[in-house]
PDB file of C-alpha atoms and ligand atoms in Angstrom:
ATOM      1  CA  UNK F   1      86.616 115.329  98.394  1.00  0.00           C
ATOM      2  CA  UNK F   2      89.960 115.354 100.195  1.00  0.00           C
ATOM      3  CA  UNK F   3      90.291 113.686 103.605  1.00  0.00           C
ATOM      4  CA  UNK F   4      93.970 114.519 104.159  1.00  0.00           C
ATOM      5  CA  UNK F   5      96.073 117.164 102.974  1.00  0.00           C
ATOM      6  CA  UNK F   6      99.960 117.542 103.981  1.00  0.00           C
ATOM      7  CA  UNK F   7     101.400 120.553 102.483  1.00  0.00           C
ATOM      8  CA  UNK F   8     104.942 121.229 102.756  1.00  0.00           C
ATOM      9  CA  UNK F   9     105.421 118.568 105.450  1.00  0.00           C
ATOM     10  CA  UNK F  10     109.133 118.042 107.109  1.00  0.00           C
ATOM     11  CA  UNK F  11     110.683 116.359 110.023  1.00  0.00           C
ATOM     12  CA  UNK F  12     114.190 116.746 111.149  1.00  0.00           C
ATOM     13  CA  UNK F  13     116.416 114.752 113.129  1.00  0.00           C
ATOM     14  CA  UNK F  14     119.202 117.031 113.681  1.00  0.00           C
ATOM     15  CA  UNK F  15     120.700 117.010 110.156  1.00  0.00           C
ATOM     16  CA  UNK F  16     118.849 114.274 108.624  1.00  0.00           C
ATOM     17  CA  UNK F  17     115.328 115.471 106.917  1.00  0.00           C
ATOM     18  CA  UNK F  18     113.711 112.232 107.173  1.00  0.00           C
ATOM     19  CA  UNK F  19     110.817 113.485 105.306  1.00  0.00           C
ATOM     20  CA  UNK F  20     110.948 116.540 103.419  1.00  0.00           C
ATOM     21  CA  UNK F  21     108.809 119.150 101.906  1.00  0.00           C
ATOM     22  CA  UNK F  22     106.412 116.536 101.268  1.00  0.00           C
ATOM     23  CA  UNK F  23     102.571 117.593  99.360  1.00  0.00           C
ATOM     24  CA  UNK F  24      99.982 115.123  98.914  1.00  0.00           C
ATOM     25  CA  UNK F  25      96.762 114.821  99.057  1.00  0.00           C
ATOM     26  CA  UNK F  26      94.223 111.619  99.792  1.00  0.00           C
ATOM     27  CA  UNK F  27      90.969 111.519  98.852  1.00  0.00           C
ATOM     28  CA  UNK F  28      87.931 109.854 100.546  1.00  0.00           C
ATOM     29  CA  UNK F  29      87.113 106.670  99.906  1.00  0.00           C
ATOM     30  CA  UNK F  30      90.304 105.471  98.432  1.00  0.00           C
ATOM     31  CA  UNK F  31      93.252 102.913  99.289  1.00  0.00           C
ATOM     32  CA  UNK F  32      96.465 104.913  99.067  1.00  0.00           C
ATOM     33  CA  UNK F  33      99.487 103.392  98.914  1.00  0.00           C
ATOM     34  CA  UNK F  34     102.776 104.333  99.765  1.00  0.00           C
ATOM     35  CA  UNK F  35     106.218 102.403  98.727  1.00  0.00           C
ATOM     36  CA  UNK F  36     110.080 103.919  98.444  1.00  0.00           C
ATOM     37  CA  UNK F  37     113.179 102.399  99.797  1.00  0.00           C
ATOM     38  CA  UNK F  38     114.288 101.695 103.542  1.00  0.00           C
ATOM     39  CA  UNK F  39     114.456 104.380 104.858  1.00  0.00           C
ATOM     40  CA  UNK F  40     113.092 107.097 102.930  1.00  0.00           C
ATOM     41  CA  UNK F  41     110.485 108.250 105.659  1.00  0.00           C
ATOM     42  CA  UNK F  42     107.507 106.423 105.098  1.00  0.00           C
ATOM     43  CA  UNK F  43     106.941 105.347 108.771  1.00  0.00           C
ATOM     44  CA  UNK F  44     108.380 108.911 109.682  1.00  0.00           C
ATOM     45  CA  UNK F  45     105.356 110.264 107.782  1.00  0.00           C
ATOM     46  CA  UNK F  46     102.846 108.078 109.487  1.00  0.00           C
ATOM     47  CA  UNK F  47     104.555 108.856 112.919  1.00  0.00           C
ATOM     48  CA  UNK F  48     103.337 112.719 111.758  1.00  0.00           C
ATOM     49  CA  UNK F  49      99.998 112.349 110.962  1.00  0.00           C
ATOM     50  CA  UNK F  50      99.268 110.589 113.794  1.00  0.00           C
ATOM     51  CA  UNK F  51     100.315 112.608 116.200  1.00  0.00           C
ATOM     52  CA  UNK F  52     103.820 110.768 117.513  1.00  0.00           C
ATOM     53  CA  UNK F  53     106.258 113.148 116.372  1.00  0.00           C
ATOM     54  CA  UNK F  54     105.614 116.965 115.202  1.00  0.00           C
ATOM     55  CA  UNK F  55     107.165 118.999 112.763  1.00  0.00           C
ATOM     56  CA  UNK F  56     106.487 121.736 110.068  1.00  0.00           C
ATOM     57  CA  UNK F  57     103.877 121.948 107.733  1.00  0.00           C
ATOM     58  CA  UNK F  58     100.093 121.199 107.673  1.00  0.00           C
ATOM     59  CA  UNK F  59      98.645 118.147 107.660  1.00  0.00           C
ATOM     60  CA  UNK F  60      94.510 119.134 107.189  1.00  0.00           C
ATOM     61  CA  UNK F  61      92.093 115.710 108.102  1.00  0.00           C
ATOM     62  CA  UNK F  62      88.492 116.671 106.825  1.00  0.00           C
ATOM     63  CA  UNK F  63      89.376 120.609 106.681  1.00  0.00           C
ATOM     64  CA  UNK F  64      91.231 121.163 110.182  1.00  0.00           C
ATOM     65  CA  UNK F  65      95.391 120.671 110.785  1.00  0.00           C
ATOM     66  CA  UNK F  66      95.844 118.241 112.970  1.00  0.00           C
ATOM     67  CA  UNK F  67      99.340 118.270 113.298  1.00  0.00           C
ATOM     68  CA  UNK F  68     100.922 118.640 116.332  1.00  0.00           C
ATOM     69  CA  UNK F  69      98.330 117.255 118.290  1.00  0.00           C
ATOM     70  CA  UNK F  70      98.971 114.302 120.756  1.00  0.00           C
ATOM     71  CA  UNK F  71      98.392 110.692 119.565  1.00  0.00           C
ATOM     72  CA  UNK F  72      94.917 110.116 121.502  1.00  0.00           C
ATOM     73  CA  UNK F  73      93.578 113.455 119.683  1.00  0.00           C
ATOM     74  CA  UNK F  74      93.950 112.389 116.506  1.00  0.00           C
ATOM     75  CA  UNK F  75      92.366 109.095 117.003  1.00  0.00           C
ATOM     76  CA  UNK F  76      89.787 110.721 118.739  1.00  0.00           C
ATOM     77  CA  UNK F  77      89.451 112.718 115.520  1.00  0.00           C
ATOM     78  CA  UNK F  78      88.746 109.742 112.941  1.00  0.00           C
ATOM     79  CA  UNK F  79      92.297 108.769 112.878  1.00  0.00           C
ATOM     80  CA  UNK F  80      93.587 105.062 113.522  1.00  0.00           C
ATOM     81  CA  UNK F  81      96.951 103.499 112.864  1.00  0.00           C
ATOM     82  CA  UNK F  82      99.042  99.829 112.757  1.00  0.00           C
ATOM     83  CA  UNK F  83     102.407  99.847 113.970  1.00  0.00           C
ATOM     84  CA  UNK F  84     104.996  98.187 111.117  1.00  0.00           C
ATOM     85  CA  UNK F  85     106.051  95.562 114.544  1.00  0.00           C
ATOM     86  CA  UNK F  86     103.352  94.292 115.939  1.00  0.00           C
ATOM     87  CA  UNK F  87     102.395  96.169 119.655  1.00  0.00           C
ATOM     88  CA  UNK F  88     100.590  94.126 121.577  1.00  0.00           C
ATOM     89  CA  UNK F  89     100.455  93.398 125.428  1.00  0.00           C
ATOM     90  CA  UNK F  90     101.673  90.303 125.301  1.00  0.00           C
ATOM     91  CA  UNK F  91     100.102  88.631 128.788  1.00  0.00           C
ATOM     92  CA  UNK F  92      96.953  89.966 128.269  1.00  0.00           C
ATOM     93  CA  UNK F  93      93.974  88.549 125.485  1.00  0.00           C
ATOM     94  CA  UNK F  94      93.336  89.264 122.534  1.00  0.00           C
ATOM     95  CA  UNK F  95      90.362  90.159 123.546  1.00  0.00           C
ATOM     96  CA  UNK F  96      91.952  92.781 125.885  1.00  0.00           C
ATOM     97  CA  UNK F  97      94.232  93.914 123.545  1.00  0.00           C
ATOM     98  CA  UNK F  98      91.803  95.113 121.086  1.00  0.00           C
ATOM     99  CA  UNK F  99      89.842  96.478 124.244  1.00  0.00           C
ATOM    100  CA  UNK F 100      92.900  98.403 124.927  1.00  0.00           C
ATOM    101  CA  UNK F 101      92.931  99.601 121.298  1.00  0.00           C
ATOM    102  CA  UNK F 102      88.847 101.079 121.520  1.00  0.00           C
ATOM    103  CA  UNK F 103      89.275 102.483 124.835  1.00  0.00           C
ATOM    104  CA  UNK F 104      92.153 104.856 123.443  1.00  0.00           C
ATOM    105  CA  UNK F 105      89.095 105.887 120.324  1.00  0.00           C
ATOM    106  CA  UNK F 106      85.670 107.552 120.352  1.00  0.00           C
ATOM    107  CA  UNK F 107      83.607 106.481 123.342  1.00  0.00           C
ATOM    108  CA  UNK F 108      80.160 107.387 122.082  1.00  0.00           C
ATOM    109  CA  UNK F 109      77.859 105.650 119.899  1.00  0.00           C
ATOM    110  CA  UNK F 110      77.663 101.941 120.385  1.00  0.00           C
ATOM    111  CA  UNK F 111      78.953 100.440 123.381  1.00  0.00           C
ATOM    112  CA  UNK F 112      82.367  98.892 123.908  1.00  0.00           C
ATOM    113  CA  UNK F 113      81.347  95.505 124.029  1.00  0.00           C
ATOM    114  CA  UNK F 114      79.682  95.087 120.966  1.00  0.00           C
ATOM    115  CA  UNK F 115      81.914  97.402 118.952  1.00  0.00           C
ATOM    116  CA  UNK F 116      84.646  95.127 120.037  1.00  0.00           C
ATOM    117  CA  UNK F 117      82.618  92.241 119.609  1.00  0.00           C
ATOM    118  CA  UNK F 118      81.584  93.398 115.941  1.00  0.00           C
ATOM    119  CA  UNK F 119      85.740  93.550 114.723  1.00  0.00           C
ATOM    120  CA  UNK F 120      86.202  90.244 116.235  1.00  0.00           C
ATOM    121  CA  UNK F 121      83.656  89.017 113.611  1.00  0.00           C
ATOM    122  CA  UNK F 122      84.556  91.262 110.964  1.00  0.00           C
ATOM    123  CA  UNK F 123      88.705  90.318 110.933  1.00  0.00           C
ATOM    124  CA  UNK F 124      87.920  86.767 111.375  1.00  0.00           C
ATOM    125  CA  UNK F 125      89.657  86.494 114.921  1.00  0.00           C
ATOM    126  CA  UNK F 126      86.424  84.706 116.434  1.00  0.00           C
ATOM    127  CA  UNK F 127      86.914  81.715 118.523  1.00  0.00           C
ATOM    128  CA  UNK F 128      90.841  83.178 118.927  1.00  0.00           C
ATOM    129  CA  UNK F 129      89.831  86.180 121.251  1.00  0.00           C
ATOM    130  CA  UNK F 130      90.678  84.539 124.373  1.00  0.00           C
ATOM    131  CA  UNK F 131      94.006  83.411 123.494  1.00  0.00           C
ATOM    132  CA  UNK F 132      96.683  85.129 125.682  1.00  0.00           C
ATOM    133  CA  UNK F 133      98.443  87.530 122.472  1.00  0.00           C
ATOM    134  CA  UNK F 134     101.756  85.979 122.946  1.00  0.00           C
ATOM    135  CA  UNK F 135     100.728  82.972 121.704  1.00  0.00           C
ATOM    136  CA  UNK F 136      98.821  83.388 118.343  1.00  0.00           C
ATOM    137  CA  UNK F 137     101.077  83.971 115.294  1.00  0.00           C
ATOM    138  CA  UNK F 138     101.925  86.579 113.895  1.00  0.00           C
ATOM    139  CA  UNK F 139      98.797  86.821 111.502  1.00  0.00           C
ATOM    140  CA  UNK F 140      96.297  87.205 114.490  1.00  0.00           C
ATOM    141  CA  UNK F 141      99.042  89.604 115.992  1.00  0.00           C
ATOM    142  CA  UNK F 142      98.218  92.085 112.851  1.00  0.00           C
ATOM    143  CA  UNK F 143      94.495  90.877 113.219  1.00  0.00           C
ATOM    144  CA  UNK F 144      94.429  91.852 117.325  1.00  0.00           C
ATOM    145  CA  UNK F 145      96.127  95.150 116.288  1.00  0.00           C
ATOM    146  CA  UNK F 146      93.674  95.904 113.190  1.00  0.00           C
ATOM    147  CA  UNK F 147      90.940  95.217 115.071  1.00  0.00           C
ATOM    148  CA  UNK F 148      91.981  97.618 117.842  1.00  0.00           C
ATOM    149  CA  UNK F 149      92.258 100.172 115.500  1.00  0.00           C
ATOM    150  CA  UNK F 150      88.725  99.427 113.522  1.00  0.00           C
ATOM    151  CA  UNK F 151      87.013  99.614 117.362  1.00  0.00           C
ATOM    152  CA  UNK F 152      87.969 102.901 117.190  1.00  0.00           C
ATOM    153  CA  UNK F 153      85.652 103.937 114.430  1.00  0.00           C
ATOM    154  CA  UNK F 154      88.127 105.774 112.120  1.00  0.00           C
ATOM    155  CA  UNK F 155      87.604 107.359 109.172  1.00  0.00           C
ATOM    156  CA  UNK F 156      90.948 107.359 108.269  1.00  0.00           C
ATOM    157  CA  UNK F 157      93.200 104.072 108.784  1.00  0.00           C
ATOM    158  CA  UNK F 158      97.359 103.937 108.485  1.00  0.00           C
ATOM    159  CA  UNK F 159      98.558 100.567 108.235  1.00  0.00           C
ATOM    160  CA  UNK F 160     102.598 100.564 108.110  1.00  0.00           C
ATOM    161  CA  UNK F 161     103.596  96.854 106.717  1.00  0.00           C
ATOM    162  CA  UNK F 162     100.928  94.910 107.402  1.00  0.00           C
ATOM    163  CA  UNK F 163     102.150  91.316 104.967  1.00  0.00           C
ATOM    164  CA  UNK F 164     106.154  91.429 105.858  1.00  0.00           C
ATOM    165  CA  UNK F 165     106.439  87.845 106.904  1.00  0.00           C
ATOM    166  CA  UNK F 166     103.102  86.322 106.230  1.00  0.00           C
ATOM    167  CA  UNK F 167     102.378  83.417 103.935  1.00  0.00           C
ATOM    168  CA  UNK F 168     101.435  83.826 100.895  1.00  0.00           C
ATOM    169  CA  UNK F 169      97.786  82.684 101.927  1.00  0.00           C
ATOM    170  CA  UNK F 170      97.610  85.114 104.383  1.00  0.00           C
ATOM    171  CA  UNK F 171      98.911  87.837 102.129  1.00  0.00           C
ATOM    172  CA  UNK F 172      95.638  87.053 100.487  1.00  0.00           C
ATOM    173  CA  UNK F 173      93.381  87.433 103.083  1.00  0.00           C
ATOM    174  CA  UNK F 174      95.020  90.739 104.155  1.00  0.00           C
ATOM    175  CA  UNK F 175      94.614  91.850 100.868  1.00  0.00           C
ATOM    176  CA  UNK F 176      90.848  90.618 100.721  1.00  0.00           C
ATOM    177  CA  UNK F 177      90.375  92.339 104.510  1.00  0.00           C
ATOM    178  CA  UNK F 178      91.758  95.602 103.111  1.00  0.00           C
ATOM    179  CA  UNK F 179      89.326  95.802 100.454  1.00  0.00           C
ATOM    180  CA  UNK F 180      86.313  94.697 102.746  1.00  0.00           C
ATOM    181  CA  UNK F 181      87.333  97.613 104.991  1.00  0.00           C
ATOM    182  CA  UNK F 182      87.711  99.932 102.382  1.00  0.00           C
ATOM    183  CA  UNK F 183      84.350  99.002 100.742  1.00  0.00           C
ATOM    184  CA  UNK F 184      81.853  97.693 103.773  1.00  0.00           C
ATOM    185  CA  UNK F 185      83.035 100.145 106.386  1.00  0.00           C
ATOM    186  CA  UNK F 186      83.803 102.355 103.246  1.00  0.00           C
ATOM    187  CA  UNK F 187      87.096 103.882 105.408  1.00  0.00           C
ATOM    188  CA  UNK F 188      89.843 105.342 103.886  1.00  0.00           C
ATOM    189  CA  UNK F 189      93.560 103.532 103.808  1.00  0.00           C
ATOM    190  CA  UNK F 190      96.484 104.947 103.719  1.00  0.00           C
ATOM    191  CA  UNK F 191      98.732 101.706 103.674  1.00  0.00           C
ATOM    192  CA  UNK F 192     102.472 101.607 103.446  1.00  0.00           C
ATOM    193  CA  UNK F 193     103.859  97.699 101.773  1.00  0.00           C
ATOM    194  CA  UNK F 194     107.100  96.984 100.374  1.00  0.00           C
ATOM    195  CA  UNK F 195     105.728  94.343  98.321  1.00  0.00           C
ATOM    196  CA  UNK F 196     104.564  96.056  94.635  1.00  0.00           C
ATOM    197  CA  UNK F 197     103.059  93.420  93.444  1.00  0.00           C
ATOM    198  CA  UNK F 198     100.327  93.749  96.404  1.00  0.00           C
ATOM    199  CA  UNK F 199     100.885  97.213  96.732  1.00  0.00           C
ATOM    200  CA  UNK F 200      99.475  97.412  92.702  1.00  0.00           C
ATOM    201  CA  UNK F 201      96.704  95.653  93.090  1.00  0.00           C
ATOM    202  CA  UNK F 202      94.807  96.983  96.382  1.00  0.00           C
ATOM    203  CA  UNK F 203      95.724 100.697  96.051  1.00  0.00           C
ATOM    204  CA  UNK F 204      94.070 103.252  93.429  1.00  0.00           C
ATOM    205  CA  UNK F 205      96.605 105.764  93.844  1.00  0.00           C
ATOM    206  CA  UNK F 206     100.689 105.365  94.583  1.00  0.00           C
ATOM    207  CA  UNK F 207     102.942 107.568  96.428  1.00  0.00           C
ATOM    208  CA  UNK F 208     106.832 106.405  95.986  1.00  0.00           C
ATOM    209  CA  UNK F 209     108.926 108.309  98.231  1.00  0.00           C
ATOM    210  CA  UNK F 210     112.891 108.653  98.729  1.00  0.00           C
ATOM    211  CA  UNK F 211     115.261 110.193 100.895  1.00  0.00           C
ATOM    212  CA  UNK F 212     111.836 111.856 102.542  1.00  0.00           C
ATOM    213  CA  UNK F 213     110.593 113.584  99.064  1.00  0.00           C
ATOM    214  CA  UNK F 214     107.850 112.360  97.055  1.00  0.00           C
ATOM    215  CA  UNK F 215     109.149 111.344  93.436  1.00  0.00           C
ATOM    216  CA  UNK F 216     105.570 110.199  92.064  1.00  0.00           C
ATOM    217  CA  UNK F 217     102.142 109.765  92.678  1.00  0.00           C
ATOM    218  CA  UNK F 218      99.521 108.538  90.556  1.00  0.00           C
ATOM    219  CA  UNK F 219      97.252 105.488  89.154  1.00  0.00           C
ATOM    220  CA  UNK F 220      99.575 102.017  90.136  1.00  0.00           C
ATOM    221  CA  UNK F 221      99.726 101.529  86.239  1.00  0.00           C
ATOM    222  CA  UNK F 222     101.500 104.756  85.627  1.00  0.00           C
ATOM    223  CA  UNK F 223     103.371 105.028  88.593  1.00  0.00           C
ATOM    224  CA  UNK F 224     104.954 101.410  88.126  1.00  0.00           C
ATOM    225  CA  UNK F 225     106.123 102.771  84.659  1.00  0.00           C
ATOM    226  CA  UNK F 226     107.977 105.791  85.957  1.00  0.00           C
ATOM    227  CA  UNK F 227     111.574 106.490  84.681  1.00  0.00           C
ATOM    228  CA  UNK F 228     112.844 107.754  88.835  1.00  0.00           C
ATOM    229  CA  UNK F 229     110.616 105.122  89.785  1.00  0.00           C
ATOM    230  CA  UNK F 230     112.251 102.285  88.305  1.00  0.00           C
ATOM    231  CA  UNK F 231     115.682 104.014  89.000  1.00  0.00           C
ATOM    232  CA  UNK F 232     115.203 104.181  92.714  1.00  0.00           C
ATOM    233  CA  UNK F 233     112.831 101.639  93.835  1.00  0.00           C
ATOM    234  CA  UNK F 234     112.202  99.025  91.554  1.00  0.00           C
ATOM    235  CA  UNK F 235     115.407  98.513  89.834  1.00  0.00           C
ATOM    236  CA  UNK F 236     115.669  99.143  86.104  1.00  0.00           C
TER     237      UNK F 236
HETATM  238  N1  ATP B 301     113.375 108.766 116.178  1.00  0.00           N
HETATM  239  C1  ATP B 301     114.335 108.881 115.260  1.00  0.00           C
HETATM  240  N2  ATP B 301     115.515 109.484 115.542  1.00  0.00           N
HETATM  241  C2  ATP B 301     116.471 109.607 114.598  1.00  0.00           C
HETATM  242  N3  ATP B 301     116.343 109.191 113.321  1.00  0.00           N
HETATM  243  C3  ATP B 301     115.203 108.592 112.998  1.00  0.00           C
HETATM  244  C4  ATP B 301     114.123 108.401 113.926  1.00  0.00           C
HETATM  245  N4  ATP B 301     113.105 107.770 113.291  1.00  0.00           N
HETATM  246  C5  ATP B 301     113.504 107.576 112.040  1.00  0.00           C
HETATM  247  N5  ATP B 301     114.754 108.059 111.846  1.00  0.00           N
HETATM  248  C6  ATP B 301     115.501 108.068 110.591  1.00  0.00           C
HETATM  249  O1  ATP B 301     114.683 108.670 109.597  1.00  0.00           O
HETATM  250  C7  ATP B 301     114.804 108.010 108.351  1.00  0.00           C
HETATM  251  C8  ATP B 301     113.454 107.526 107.897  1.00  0.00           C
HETATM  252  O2  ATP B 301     113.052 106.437 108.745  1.00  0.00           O
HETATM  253  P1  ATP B 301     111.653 105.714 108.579  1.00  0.00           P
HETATM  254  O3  ATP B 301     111.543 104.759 109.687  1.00  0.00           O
HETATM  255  O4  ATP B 301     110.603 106.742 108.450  1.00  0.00           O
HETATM  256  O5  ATP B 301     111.847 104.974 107.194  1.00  0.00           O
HETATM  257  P2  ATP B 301     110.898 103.917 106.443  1.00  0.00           P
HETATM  258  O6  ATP B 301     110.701 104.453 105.061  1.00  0.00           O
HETATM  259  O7  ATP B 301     109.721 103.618 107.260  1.00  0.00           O
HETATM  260  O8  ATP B 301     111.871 102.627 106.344  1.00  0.00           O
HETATM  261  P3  ATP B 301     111.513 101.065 106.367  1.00  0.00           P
HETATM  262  O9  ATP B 301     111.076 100.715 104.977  1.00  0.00           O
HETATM  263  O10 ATP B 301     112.837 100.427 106.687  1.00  0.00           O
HETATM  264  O11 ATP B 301     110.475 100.833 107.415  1.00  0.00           O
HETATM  265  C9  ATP B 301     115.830 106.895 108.558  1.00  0.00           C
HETATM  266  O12 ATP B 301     117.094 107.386 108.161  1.00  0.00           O
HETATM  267  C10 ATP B 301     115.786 106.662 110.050  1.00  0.00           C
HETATM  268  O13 ATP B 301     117.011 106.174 110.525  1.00  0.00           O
HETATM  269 MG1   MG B 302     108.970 101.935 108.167  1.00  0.00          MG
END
């Protein structure tokens, strides 16, 4: 079963197309992962799904378009996103920040509290939460912003970046987090990572896109082994 769908997807910025006629398709239950060069559109793409910008084509979530709606829709929908810089208020918790993160989410179901309280647990940010979020690294800053978006209760998650500048320890742990959410919470990821290597091992599918246009998608192992591929992205 499909849980998105763009067809024929595009976004303009005057003359630039930053993304571009672009088809895919995502099915439920699996970690999707999306590479290409600066600048091809990847982050323009999420931007579009989740409601930030609009522009032409359909982008179907479990049957119905969703594009064009505004950002709080779509999350209300079963859609949550990371940002690729961390966007956090800095003065406040992290506690608070993730509080800002489920308010913006579905309200019904289990309470605030102890959906807020079960992410703290479940990203390992527990005994951190009352930190003020300018001063944990940047690690927890991903954490705090994950765990806003998991206290939403998506069904679909978009996380732009989420190891630039971590250790290698903690590119582990993201790695291992991704997975758990994937398989315990059994959500779907659609994650974006620069990084192959990573980007190989926790997706089951690969998108690579350039210049806004998809040039492959398919199993990691096949995809990595692409002539364009290796032309454009990963250097022959
Ligand atoms: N709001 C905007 N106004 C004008 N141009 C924009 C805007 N947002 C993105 N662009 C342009 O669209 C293109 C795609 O940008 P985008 O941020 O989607 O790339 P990306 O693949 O996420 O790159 P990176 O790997 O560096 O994060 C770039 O040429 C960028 O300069
Ligand atoms: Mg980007």
């Amino acid at each position: 079963m499909k849980i998105l769908q763009a067809k024929e997807v595009t976004k303009r910025f005057g003359e630039l197309a930053a993304v571009k006629d672009l088809t895919f398709e995502v099915e439920k239950g699996e970690i999707f992962g999306i590479a290409g060069p600066n600048g091809s559109g990847k982050t323009t793409l999420f931007n579009l799904i989740s409601g930030v910008y609009s522009g032409s084509g359909d982008i179907i979530f479990e049957g119905e378009n969703i594009h064009g709606l505004r950002p709080f829709q779509v999350c209300h929908k079963g859609v949550a996103r990371t940002f690729q810089i961390p966007i956090l208020f800095p003065s406040i918790t992290v506690y608070d920040n993730i509080r800002v993160g489920a308010h913006f989410g579905v309200l019904k179901g289990k309470n605030e509290k102890e959906r807020i309280n079960e992410v703290i647990d479940f990203v390992g940010l527990r005994g951190r939460e009352n930190i003020v979020a300018e001063h944990v690294d940047l690690f927890d800053k991903r954490l705090t912003m994950l765990a806003g978006a998991l206290a939403t209760q998506p069904r679909l998650l978009l996380v732009d970046e989420p190891i630039a500048g971590l250790s290698p320890r903690e590119v582990r742990d993201s790695v291992a987090l991704f997975q758990k959410i994937n398989r315990e919470l059994g959500i779907t990821i659609i994650i974006i990572e620069h990084l192959m290597k990573v980007l190989v091992e926790v997706s089951h599918r690969l998108m690579i896109i350039n210049n806004g246009e998809k040039i492959c998608i398919g199993p990691p192992e096949e995809v990595t082994q692409n002539k364009e591929v290796i032309e454009v992205y990963l250097g022959g």
